[in-house]
Amino acid sequence: MARPLYVIGDVHGDADRLIRILEAHALVDLSNRTVRFAKRGVVVLFMGDVVDAKSRHGELGDMAFRNTRSDLWIMEFLSVAAKEARAVGSEVVALVGNHELMNVRGELQYVSPYHMTSAAARMRYFAPDGGGTDVLCDLFHTSIVYNGNHYSHAGIPLDATDEQKRFMGKRVTAALIEQAGNPHLESLVAHRDYADGADGASDAAFRAATVCRRHNVKRMVTGHNYTGGQGVVTSFGGRVVYTDAGISRAFTPGNTPKALEIVYDPGDGELVVL
């Protein structure tokens, strides 16, 4: 039987809210100033866009990240948490988002001013021999299929090109990082085929069902498309699950962060919003 899966939507550099979620559901214990993975036999999946906390609410919003752990701290935290998880039969994995690719390319306009020590230092971190690249290669994938569900940052494109298909289902490697500027890889993780209003077309739900059937999956679970305070929601006839519920104060300064648990039975999975 598949292990319970905890899905964490786009974190966007908010370490404090991320830790709140993980501790509230007894996934990690940081009480002794160390990282202890506290739950056995589970998978924790990060949906991409772990980095970049530049506020969408201007300078006042940026101040929420003053004197906070940086988004690069989150990257290193994930690396440590993954090692601790393996020790108790659990797993931590992550998906590549468009903001990870932007940092690899040196596009830093969405980095919180309170998380940027210097542009040069950040670019070294995401350089081929930097610590960020090590974390990407250890934990990140372009997409994965788990118990019949497809997980990717933006979802399977409605009309995926051969080039996009070639990048799907890949573990991040040094060779893939070299492709960070490839427009087909960028479009795979940054498209908006399932954005708000996209299902207004009469055939959209049918097309999403067709995509799932072609790729032999029950549904797509995505981040990337912020749900505007609605929490975790579904659309396209239940074929698409949106997990970007605005964890980060960069998007929702006053909201309670939400994540998703999928508790699998032998058949389909039950979706439980946390």
CSV table of C-alpha atoms in Angstrom, one decimal:
chain,number,residue,atom,x,y,z
A,1,MET,CA,0.0,0.0,0.0
A,2,ALA,CA,1.2,3.5,-0.8
A,3,ARG,CA,2.5,5.6,2.0
A,4,PRO,CA,0.6,8.7,3.2
A,5,LEU,CA,1.6,11.7,1.2
A,6,TYR,CA,1.8,15.3,2.5
A,7,VAL,CA,1.8,17.9,-0.2
A,8,ILE,CA,3.3,21.3,0.5
A,9,GLY,CA,2.4,24.0,-2.0
A,10,ASP,CA,4.6,26.9,-3.1
A,11,VAL,CA,6.6,28.0,0.0
A,12,HIS,CA,8.1,31.2,-1.6
A,13,GLY,CA,10.7,31.7,1.0
A,14,ASP,CA,8.5,31.8,4.1
A,15,ALA,CA,10.5,29.5,6.5
A,16,ASP,CA,8.4,30.5,9.5
A,17,ARG,CA,5.1,29.4,8.0
A,18,LEU,CA,6.7,26.3,6.5
A,19,ILE,CA,7.9,25.2,10.0
A,20,ARG,CA,4.5,25.9,11.5
A,21,ILE,CA,2.9,23.5,9.0
A,22,LEU,CA,5.5,20.8,9.5
A,23,GLU,CA,5.5,21.0,13.3
A,24,ALA,CA,1.7,21.3,13.6
A,25,HIS,CA,1.3,17.9,11.8
A,26,ALA,CA,4.2,16.3,13.7
A,27,LEU,CA,6.4,15.9,10.7
A,28,VAL,CA,9.5,17.5,12.1
A,29,ASP,CA,10.7,18.5,15.5
A,30,LEU,CA,13.1,21.4,15.8
A,31,SER,CA,12.8,21.8,19.6
A,32,ASN,CA,16.5,21.0,20.3
A,33,ARG,CA,17.9,23.3,17.6
A,34,THR,CA,18.3,20.3,15.4
A,35,VAL,CA,16.1,18.8,12.6
A,36,ARG,CA,14.4,15.5,13.7
A,37,PHE,CA,12.0,13.9,11.3
A,38,ALA,CA,9.2,12.7,13.6
A,39,LYS,CA,6.8,10.7,11.4
A,40,ARG,CA,7.7,7.3,10.0
A,41,GLY,CA,6.6,5.9,6.7
A,42,VAL,CA,5.3,9.0,5.0
A,43,VAL,CA,6.3,11.1,1.9
A,44,VAL,CA,6.5,14.9,2.1
A,45,LEU,CA,6.4,16.5,-1.4
A,46,PHE,CA,7.2,20.1,-2.1
A,47,MET,CA,5.4,21.4,-5.2
A,48,GLY,CA,8.1,23.9,-6.4
A,49,ASP,CA,8.8,27.6,-5.9
A,50,VAL,CA,10.5,27.0,-2.6
A,51,VAL,CA,12.5,30.2,-3.1
A,52,ASP,CA,11.8,33.9,-3.8
A,53,ALA,CA,9.9,35.8,-1.1
A,54,LYS,CA,9.6,39.2,-2.8
A,55,SER,CA,6.3,40.5,-1.6
A,56,ARG,CA,3.4,41.2,-3.9
A,57,HIS,CA,2.3,43.8,-1.4
A,58,GLY,CA,5.1,46.3,-1.8
A,59,GLU,CA,7.7,47.5,0.7
A,60,LEU,CA,5.4,47.0,3.7
A,61,GLY,CA,4.9,43.4,2.7
A,62,ASP,CA,8.6,42.9,2.3
A,63,MET,CA,9.2,43.9,5.9
A,64,ALA,CA,7.4,40.7,7.0
A,65,PHE,CA,10.7,38.9,6.1
A,66,ARG,CA,13.0,41.2,8.1
A,67,ASN,CA,15.0,39.2,10.5
A,68,THR,CA,13.6,35.8,9.2
A,69,ARG,CA,15.3,32.7,8.0
A,70,SER,CA,16.1,33.1,4.3
A,71,ASP,CA,14.8,31.0,1.4
A,72,LEU,CA,18.3,29.6,1.0
A,73,TRP,CA,18.0,28.4,4.6
A,74,ILE,CA,14.9,26.5,3.4
A,75,MET,CA,16.9,24.8,0.7
A,76,GLU,CA,19.5,23.6,3.2
A,77,PHE,CA,16.7,22.6,5.7
A,78,LEU,CA,15.1,20.4,3.0
A,79,SER,CA,18.5,18.7,2.5
A,80,VAL,CA,18.9,17.9,6.2
A,81,ALA,CA,15.2,16.9,6.6
A,82,ALA,CA,15.5,14.5,3.7
A,83,LYS,CA,18.5,12.7,5.3
A,84,GLU,CA,16.6,12.5,8.7
A,85,ALA,CA,13.5,11.3,6.9
A,86,ARG,CA,15.4,8.4,5.2
A,87,ALA,CA,16.6,7.3,8.7
A,88,VAL,CA,13.0,6.6,9.8
A,89,GLY,CA,11.7,5.2,6.5
A,90,SER,CA,10.1,8.4,5.2
A,91,GLU,CA,11.0,10.5,2.2
A,92,VAL,CA,11.3,14.2,1.3
A,93,VAL,CA,11.1,15.1,-2.3
A,94,ALA,CA,10.6,18.3,-4.3
A,95,LEU,CA,9.5,19.5,-7.7
A,96,VAL,CA,11.2,22.2,-9.8
A,97,GLY,CA,9.3,25.4,-10.1
A,98,ASN,CA,9.9,28.3,-12.4
A,99,HIS,CA,11.5,30.3,-9.5
A,100,GLU,CA,14.1,27.6,-9.0
A,101,LEU,CA,15.0,27.9,-12.7
A,102,MET,CA,15.1,31.7,-12.5
A,103,ASN,CA,17.6,31.6,-9.7
A,104,VAL,CA,19.8,29.1,-11.6
A,105,ARG,CA,19.7,31.6,-14.5
A,106,GLY,CA,20.6,34.5,-12.2
A,107,GLU,CA,17.2,36.2,-12.5
A,108,LEU,CA,16.9,37.5,-9.0
A,109,GLN,CA,14.1,40.1,-9.2
A,110,TYR,CA,11.8,38.1,-7.0
A,111,VAL,CA,14.3,37.6,-4.1
A,112,SER,CA,13.2,39.3,-0.9
A,113,PRO,CA,15.5,42.2,-0.2
A,114,TYR,CA,15.8,40.8,3.4
A,115,HIS,CA,17.0,37.5,2.0
A,116,MET,CA,19.7,38.8,-0.4
A,117,THR,CA,23.1,39.1,1.2
A,118,SER,CA,24.5,39.9,-2.3
A,119,ALA,CA,23.6,39.0,-5.8
A,120,ALA,CA,27.1,37.5,-6.3
A,121,ALA,CA,26.8,35.2,-3.3
A,122,ARG,CA,23.4,34.0,-4.4
A,123,MET,CA,24.6,33.3,-7.9
A,124,ARG,CA,27.5,31.3,-6.5
A,125,TYR,CA,25.0,29.3,-4.4
A,126,PHE,CA,23.1,28.3,-7.6
A,127,ALA,CA,26.3,27.9,-9.7
A,128,PRO,CA,27.1,24.4,-11.0
A,129,ASP,CA,29.4,23.7,-8.0
A,130,GLY,CA,27.3,25.6,-5.4
A,131,GLY,CA,25.2,24.3,-2.5
A,132,GLY,CA,21.9,25.1,-4.2
A,133,THR,CA,22.8,22.9,-7.1
A,134,ASP,CA,23.7,20.1,-4.7
A,135,VAL,CA,20.2,20.3,-3.1
A,136,LEU,CA,18.5,20.5,-6.5
A,137,CYS,CA,20.3,17.3,-7.7
A,138,ASP,CA,19.6,15.5,-4.4
A,139,LEU,CA,15.9,16.2,-4.0
A,140,PHE,CA,14.2,17.8,-7.1
A,141,HIS,CA,12.4,16.3,-10.0
A,142,THR,CA,10.5,17.9,-13.0
A,143,SER,CA,7.5,15.7,-12.2
A,144,ILE,CA,6.7,12.5,-10.6
A,145,VAL,CA,3.8,10.0,-10.6
A,146,TYR,CA,2.8,8.5,-7.2
A,147,ASN,CA,0.0,6.0,-6.8
A,148,GLY,CA,-1.5,7.0,-10.1
A,149,ASN,CA,-1.5,10.8,-9.6
A,150,HIS,CA,0.8,13.1,-11.6
A,151,TYR,CA,2.6,15.8,-9.5
A,152,SER,CA,4.3,18.7,-11.2
A,153,HIS,CA,4.6,22.4,-10.6
A,154,ALA,CA,2.3,23.6,-13.4
A,155,GLY,CA,0.6,20.4,-14.5
A,156,ILE,CA,0.9,18.5,-17.8
A,157,PRO,CA,0.4,21.0,-20.6
A,158,LEU,CA,-2.9,20.6,-22.4
A,159,ASP,CA,-1.0,20.3,-25.7
A,160,ALA,CA,2.4,19.2,-24.6
A,161,THR,CA,5.1,19.4,-27.2
A,162,ASP,CA,7.6,16.6,-27.8
A,163,GLU,CA,10.3,18.7,-26.2
A,164,GLN,CA,8.2,19.3,-23.1
A,165,LYS,CA,7.5,15.6,-22.9
A,166,ARG,CA,11.2,14.9,-23.0
A,167,PHE,CA,11.7,17.0,-19.9
A,168,MET,CA,8.8,15.4,-17.9
A,169,GLY,CA,9.6,12.8,-15.2
A,170,LYS,CA,13.3,13.7,-14.9
A,171,ARG,CA,15.4,13.8,-11.8
A,172,VAL,CA,17.4,17.1,-11.6
A,173,THR,CA,21.0,16.5,-12.7
A,174,ALA,CA,23.9,18.7,-13.6
A,175,ALA,CA,22.9,18.1,-17.3
A,176,LEU,CA,19.4,19.2,-16.7
A,177,ILE,CA,20.5,22.3,-14.8
A,178,GLU,CA,22.5,23.3,-17.9
A,179,GLN,CA,19.2,23.4,-19.6
A,180,ALA,CA,17.8,26.0,-17.2
A,181,GLY,CA,17.5,28.5,-20.0
A,182,ASN,CA,15.8,26.1,-22.4
A,183,PRO,CA,12.4,27.6,-23.3
A,184,HIS,CA,10.8,24.2,-23.5
A,185,LEU,CA,11.8,23.4,-19.9
A,186,GLU,CA,10.8,26.8,-18.8
A,187,SER,CA,7.4,26.5,-20.5
A,188,LEU,CA,6.9,23.1,-18.9
A,189,VAL,CA,7.1,24.4,-15.3
A,190,ALA,CA,5.7,27.9,-16.0
A,191,HIS,CA,2.7,27.5,-18.3
A,192,ARG,CA,-0.8,28.6,-17.2
A,193,ASP,CA,-3.0,26.1,-18.9
A,194,TYR,CA,-4.9,25.5,-15.7
A,195,ALA,CA,-4.9,29.1,-14.3
A,196,ASP,CA,-8.1,30.8,-13.0
A,197,GLY,CA,-10.6,31.0,-15.8
A,198,ALA,CA,-8.9,28.5,-18.0
A,199,ASP,CA,-11.7,26.0,-17.3
A,200,GLY,CA,-14.3,28.5,-18.7
A,201,ALA,CA,-13.9,27.0,-22.1
A,202,SER,CA,-16.6,24.4,-22.8
A,203,ASP,CA,-14.1,21.7,-23.6
A,204,ALA,CA,-11.5,22.4,-21.0
A,205,ALA,CA,-12.6,19.7,-18.5
A,206,PHE,CA,-12.8,17.2,-21.3
A,207,ARG,CA,-9.4,18.1,-22.5
A,208,ALA,CA,-7.9,17.8,-19.0
A,209,ALA,CA,-9.5,14.4,-18.7
A,210,THR,CA,-8.0,13.5,-22.0
A,211,VAL,CA,-4.6,14.6,-20.8
A,212,CYS,CA,-4.9,12.4,-17.8
A,213,ARG,CA,-6.0,9.4,-19.9
A,214,ARG,CA,-3.1,9.9,-22.3
A,215,HIS,CA,-0.6,9.9,-19.5
A,216,ASN,CA,-2.4,7.1,-17.6
A,217,VAL,CA,-3.0,9.1,-14.4
A,218,LYS,CA,-6.1,9.7,-12.3
A,219,ARG,CA,-5.5,13.4,-11.7
A,220,MET,CA,-2.8,16.2,-11.8
A,221,VAL,CA,-1.7,17.8,-8.6
A,222,THR,CA,-0.1,21.3,-9.2
A,223,GLY,CA,1.3,24.3,-7.5
A,224,HIS,CA,2.1,27.5,-9.5
A,225,ASN,CA,-1.5,28.8,-9.7
A,226,TYR,CA,-2.2,30.8,-6.6
A,227,THR,CA,-5.8,30.1,-5.4
A,228,GLY,CA,-6.3,33.6,-4.0
A,229,GLY,CA,-7.3,32.7,-0.5
A,230,GLN,CA,-9.5,29.8,-1.4
A,231,GLY,CA,-7.1,27.2,0.0
A,232,VAL,CA,-6.5,23.9,-1.7
A,233,VAL,CA,-9.1,23.5,-4.5
A,234,THR,CA,-9.9,21.3,-7.4
A,235,SER,CA,-11.2,22.1,-10.9
A,236,PHE,CA,-11.6,20.6,-14.4
A,237,GLY,CA,-14.0,18.0,-13.2
A,238,GLY,CA,-11.7,17.1,-10.3
A,239,ARG,CA,-8.9,16.3,-12.6
A,240,VAL,CA,-6.7,19.1,-11.4
A,241,VAL,CA,-5.8,19.8,-7.7
A,242,TYR,CA,-4.4,23.3,-6.9
A,243,THR,CA,-2.0,23.3,-3.9
A,244,ASP,CA,-0.6,26.8,-4.1
A,245,ALA,CA,-2.8,28.1,-1.2
A,246,GLY,CA,-0.6,31.1,-0.4
A,247,ILE,CA,1.7,29.7,2.3
A,248,SER,CA,4.0,32.7,2.0
A,249,ARG,CA,3.3,36.1,3.4
A,250,ALA,CA,4.6,37.4,0.1
A,251,PHE,CA,1.1,36.5,-1.2
A,252,THR,CA,-1.2,36.3,1.9
A,253,PRO,CA,0.1,38.3,4.9
A,254,GLY,CA,-2.9,37.5,7.1
A,255,ASN,CA,-4.1,34.1,6.0
A,256,THR,CA,-3.5,30.8,7.8
A,257,PRO,CA,-1.2,28.6,5.7
A,258,LYS,CA,-2.7,25.4,4.3
A,259,ALA,CA,-1.3,22.2,2.9
A,260,LEU,CA,-2.7,18.9,1.6
A,261,GLU,CA,-2.6,15.4,2.9
A,262,ILE,CA,-3.5,12.5,0.6
A,263,VAL,CA,-4.2,9.4,2.6
A,264,TYR,CA,-4.2,6.5,0.2
A,265,ASP,CA,-6.4,3.5,0.4
A,266,PRO,CA,-5.9,0.6,-2.0
A,267,GLY,CA,-8.0,2.4,-4.6
A,268,ASP,CA,-8.2,6.1,-5.1
A,269,GLY,CA,-6.8,8.7,-2.6
A,270,GLU,CA,-8.7,10.7,-0.1
A,271,LEU,CA,-7.7,14.4,-0.2
A,272,VAL,CA,-7.6,16.1,3.2
A,273,VAL,CA,-6.8,19.8,3.5
A,274,LEU,CA,-4.7,20.6,6.5
